[in-house]
């Protein structure tokens, strides 16, 4: 799985570099490129591996994988802004608004979002109907029904009279983090016109396990490894899976979610080996 993950990282970085190669020189383009440096590329990996399950080639899935990572980069740039999470470190580097300015960060995020939708029009993806379906579902996943809605819930929770309960935290994270993960994991089925049900179940469990591990790392992690500031949720008294379940309870819940994610892949047999390995990886990672 690790070799394949490295391969996907290299392919996606090259695709993003190509997509930005013709943009005008200046701070905006520099900030866009900077925002796309590094990262685990788990969402891109999900796109590429889900496509493989249905016999699709990497060159058909690559524009979708690059679109997902461009969109994810935009979300991190905006999430780090002073008006949102106010972070100064991301992927081990100063955040975009620290490196340039808040205005440049906002514009770079806007431009990366537009770039993502443009990448989904690439004819290499397949038939026009498949591209339209991807664009529609992508819009739902990252907009006011998905990721952006989750961010709004997160901001509202900071000033709520009562901390969120477990149901509310699951709803928030299922939108903020989970929606794009579900899109990524089901992209191959959408492109192939196949049933996405098993992959949707897999991704929902994977997304929650991923977020729980993030909450665990916020308590137990090392900033040198994670590349971002830690203990912010606890300092802000925000409800997390760890604060609600306890550290051991959160770890146990993450393991159960990974088992459920792996079971959801049973219809695909050995072809889903990398996706099963990824599910185990998300709760073993230290960054």
mmCIF file of C-alpha atoms in Angstrom, residues 20-175:
data_model
loop_
_atom_site.group_PDB
_atom_site.id
_atom_site.type_symbol
_atom_site.label_atom_id
_atom_site.label_comp_id
_atom_site.label_asym_id
_atom_site.label_seq_id
_atom_site.Cartn_x
_atom_site.Cartn_y
_atom_site.Cartn_z
ATOM 1 C CA UNK A 20 -1.050 25.546 -12.663
ATOM 2 C CA UNK A 21 1.770 25.777 -15.192
ATOM 3 C CA UNK A 22 0.076 28.364 -17.403
ATOM 4 C CA UNK A 23 -1.180 30.672 -14.660
ATOM 5 C CA UNK A 24 0.138 34.242 -14.423
ATOM 6 C CA UNK A 25 3.263 34.753 -12.329
ATOM 7 C CA UNK A 26 2.782 36.418 -8.963
ATOM 8 C CA UNK A 27 1.795 35.946 -5.350
ATOM 9 C CA UNK A 28 -1.555 34.355 -6.165
ATOM 10 C CA UNK A 29 -0.096 31.512 -8.221
ATOM 11 C CA UNK A 30 2.825 31.109 -5.828
ATOM 12 C CA UNK A 31 0.402 30.788 -2.925
ATOM 13 C CA UNK A 32 -1.691 28.223 -4.812
ATOM 14 C CA UNK A 33 1.368 26.085 -5.495
ATOM 15 C CA UNK A 34 2.545 26.468 -1.899
ATOM 16 C CA UNK A 35 -0.824 25.314 -0.565
ATOM 17 C CA UNK A 36 -0.513 22.104 -2.593
ATOM 18 C CA UNK A 37 2.887 21.104 -1.193
ATOM 19 C CA UNK A 38 2.980 17.852 0.754
ATOM 20 C CA UNK A 39 0.042 16.159 2.383
ATOM 21 C CA UNK A 40 -0.849 12.502 2.770
ATOM 22 C CA UNK A 41 -2.948 12.419 -0.454
ATOM 23 C CA UNK A 42 -5.358 9.947 1.131
ATOM 24 C CA UNK A 43 -8.305 11.376 -0.796
ATOM 25 C CA UNK A 44 -6.447 11.068 -4.097
ATOM 26 C CA UNK A 45 -5.485 7.505 -3.179
ATOM 27 C CA UNK A 46 -9.160 6.709 -2.602
ATOM 28 C CA UNK A 47 -10.049 8.048 -6.043
ATOM 29 C CA UNK A 48 -7.324 6.087 -7.812
ATOM 30 C CA UNK A 49 -7.946 2.832 -5.967
ATOM 31 C CA UNK A 50 -11.728 3.013 -6.311
ATOM 32 C CA UNK A 51 -11.225 3.493 -10.052
ATOM 33 C CA UNK A 52 -8.989 0.426 -10.198
ATOM 34 C CA UNK A 53 -11.778 -1.701 -8.733
ATOM 35 C CA UNK A 54 -13.793 -1.080 -11.891
ATOM 36 C CA UNK A 55 -10.989 -1.556 -14.394
ATOM 37 C CA UNK A 56 -10.330 2.150 -14.953
ATOM 38 C CA UNK A 57 -6.801 3.304 -15.726
ATOM 39 C CA UNK A 58 -4.832 5.803 -13.678
ATOM 40 C CA UNK A 59 -4.897 8.372 -16.490
ATOM 41 C CA UNK A 60 -8.724 8.331 -16.390
ATOM 42 C CA UNK A 61 -8.871 8.797 -12.614
ATOM 43 C CA UNK A 62 -5.964 11.224 -12.236
ATOM 44 C CA UNK A 63 -7.876 14.438 -13.077
ATOM 45 C CA UNK A 64 -10.448 13.517 -10.414
ATOM 46 C CA UNK A 65 -7.718 12.772 -7.880
ATOM 47 C CA UNK A 66 -6.037 16.105 -8.631
ATOM 48 C CA UNK A 67 -9.379 17.919 -8.352
ATOM 49 C CA UNK A 68 -9.995 16.415 -4.933
ATOM 50 C CA UNK A 69 -6.559 17.469 -3.705
ATOM 51 C CA UNK A 70 -6.901 21.006 -5.103
ATOM 52 C CA UNK A 71 -10.234 21.320 -3.324
ATOM 53 C CA UNK A 72 -8.785 19.905 -0.123
ATOM 54 C CA UNK A 73 -5.891 22.391 -0.290
ATOM 55 C CA UNK A 74 -8.379 25.255 -0.665
ATOM 56 C CA UNK A 75 -10.315 24.020 2.370
ATOM 57 C CA UNK A 76 -7.163 23.963 4.501
ATOM 58 C CA UNK A 77 -6.119 27.456 3.409
ATOM 59 C CA UNK A 78 -9.508 28.855 4.413
ATOM 60 C CA UNK A 79 -9.757 26.714 7.551
ATOM 61 C CA UNK A 80 -6.460 28.194 8.785
ATOM 62 C CA UNK A 81 -7.591 31.822 8.388
ATOM 63 C CA UNK A 82 -7.768 34.066 11.480
ATOM 64 C CA UNK A 83 -11.555 34.276 11.110
ATOM 65 C CA UNK A 84 -11.833 30.477 11.294
ATOM 66 C CA UNK A 85 -9.338 28.236 13.136
ATOM 67 C CA UNK A 86 -6.541 30.843 13.159
ATOM 68 C CA UNK A 87 -3.631 28.444 12.613
ATOM 69 C CA UNK A 88 -0.067 29.449 11.769
ATOM 70 C CA UNK A 89 1.327 26.011 10.868
ATOM 71 C CA UNK A 90 0.188 23.494 8.240
ATOM 72 C CA UNK A 91 2.092 20.490 6.880
ATOM 73 C CA UNK A 92 5.135 21.721 8.774
ATOM 74 C CA UNK A 93 5.155 25.106 7.018
ATOM 75 C CA UNK A 94 3.751 28.549 7.844
ATOM 76 C CA UNK A 95 0.136 28.773 6.725
ATOM 77 C CA UNK A 96 -0.624 30.692 3.546
ATOM 78 C CA UNK A 97 -1.985 33.802 5.273
ATOM 79 C CA UNK A 98 1.168 33.929 7.425
ATOM 80 C CA UNK A 99 3.482 33.413 4.463
ATOM 81 C CA UNK A 100 1.705 36.053 2.343
ATOM 82 C CA UNK A 101 -1.399 37.827 3.656
ATOM 83 C CA UNK A 102 -4.969 37.063 4.601
ATOM 84 C CA UNK A 103 -6.245 38.526 1.332
ATOM 85 C CA UNK A 104 -3.844 36.423 -0.743
ATOM 86 C CA UNK A 105 -4.851 33.308 1.209
ATOM 87 C CA UNK A 106 -8.543 33.909 0.537
ATOM 88 C CA UNK A 107 -7.919 34.465 -3.159
ATOM 89 C CA UNK A 108 -5.608 31.444 -3.439
ATOM 90 C CA UNK A 109 -8.289 29.283 -1.849
ATOM 91 C CA UNK A 110 -10.919 30.661 -4.216
ATOM 92 C CA UNK A 111 -8.685 29.948 -7.204
ATOM 93 C CA UNK A 112 -7.921 26.383 -6.061
ATOM 94 C CA UNK A 113 -11.639 25.700 -5.713
ATOM 95 C CA UNK A 114 -12.234 26.918 -9.262
ATOM 96 C CA UNK A 115 -9.291 24.854 -10.497
ATOM 97 C CA UNK A 116 -10.788 21.742 -8.909
ATOM 98 C CA UNK A 117 -14.055 22.065 -10.803
ATOM 99 C CA UNK A 118 -12.171 22.749 -14.012
ATOM 100 C CA UNK A 119 -10.170 19.543 -13.598
ATOM 101 C CA UNK A 120 -13.402 17.545 -13.441
ATOM 102 C CA UNK A 121 -14.192 18.568 -17.035
ATOM 103 C CA UNK A 122 -11.125 16.761 -18.405
ATOM 104 C CA UNK A 123 -12.180 14.469 -21.306
ATOM 105 C CA UNK A 124 -9.747 11.815 -20.023
ATOM 106 C CA UNK A 125 -12.255 11.068 -17.246
ATOM 107 C CA UNK A 126 -14.691 9.487 -19.677
ATOM 108 C CA UNK A 127 -18.151 10.099 -21.076
ATOM 109 C CA UNK A 128 -19.822 13.499 -20.591
ATOM 110 C CA UNK A 129 -22.540 11.906 -18.448
ATOM 111 C CA UNK A 130 -19.910 10.577 -16.037
ATOM 112 C CA UNK A 131 -18.214 13.964 -15.793
ATOM 113 C CA UNK A 132 -21.523 15.706 -15.122
ATOM 114 C CA UNK A 133 -22.384 13.196 -12.407
ATOM 115 C CA UNK A 134 -19.010 13.733 -10.768
ATOM 116 C CA UNK A 135 -19.384 17.524 -10.853
ATOM 117 C CA UNK A 136 -22.872 17.368 -9.324
ATOM 118 C CA UNK A 137 -21.846 15.021 -6.520
ATOM 119 C CA UNK A 138 -18.617 16.935 -5.934
ATOM 120 C CA UNK A 139 -20.608 20.146 -5.545
ATOM 121 C CA UNK A 140 -22.849 18.505 -2.937
ATOM 122 C CA UNK A 141 -19.876 17.044 -1.066
ATOM 123 C CA UNK A 142 -17.902 20.272 -0.748
ATOM 124 C CA UNK A 143 -20.630 22.903 -0.493
ATOM 125 C CA UNK A 144 -23.543 23.856 1.747
ATOM 126 C CA UNK A 145 -24.679 20.223 2.069
ATOM 127 C CA UNK A 146 -21.223 18.902 2.922
ATOM 128 C CA UNK A 147 -17.811 20.291 3.799
ATOM 129 C CA UNK A 148 -18.696 23.995 4.006
ATOM 130 C CA UNK A 149 -21.782 23.181 6.090
ATOM 131 C CA UNK A 150 -19.580 21.164 8.441
ATOM 132 C CA UNK A 151 -17.222 24.113 8.810
ATOM 133 C CA UNK A 152 -20.192 26.345 9.610
ATOM 134 C CA UNK A 153 -21.318 23.877 12.296
ATOM 135 C CA UNK A 154 -17.791 23.857 13.706
ATOM 136 C CA UNK A 155 -17.672 27.651 13.944
ATOM 137 C CA UNK A 156 -21.122 27.779 15.539
ATOM 138 C CA UNK A 157 -20.056 25.201 18.123
ATOM 139 C CA UNK A 158 -17.303 27.512 19.378
ATOM 140 C CA UNK A 159 -19.878 29.932 20.831
ATOM 141 C CA UNK A 160 -22.624 27.437 21.710
ATOM 142 C CA UNK A 161 -23.915 27.552 25.277
ATOM 143 C CA UNK A 162 -23.607 23.772 25.631
ATOM 144 C CA UNK A 163 -20.827 21.617 24.124
ATOM 145 C CA UNK A 164 -21.878 19.306 21.315
ATOM 146 C CA UNK A 165 -22.889 15.755 22.167
ATOM 147 C CA UNK A 166 -21.605 12.686 20.342
ATOM 148 C CA UNK A 167 -24.409 12.692 17.761
ATOM 149 C CA UNK A 168 -23.752 16.334 16.910
ATOM 150 C CA UNK A 169 -19.980 15.787 16.642
ATOM 151 C CA UNK A 170 -20.551 12.849 14.277
ATOM 152 C CA UNK A 171 -22.859 15.003 12.140
ATOM 153 C CA UNK A 172 -20.346 17.861 12.059
ATOM 154 C CA UNK A 173 -17.371 15.699 11.171
ATOM 155 C CA UNK A 174 -19.374 13.603 8.737
ATOM 156 C CA UNK A 175 -19.862 16.801 6.751
#
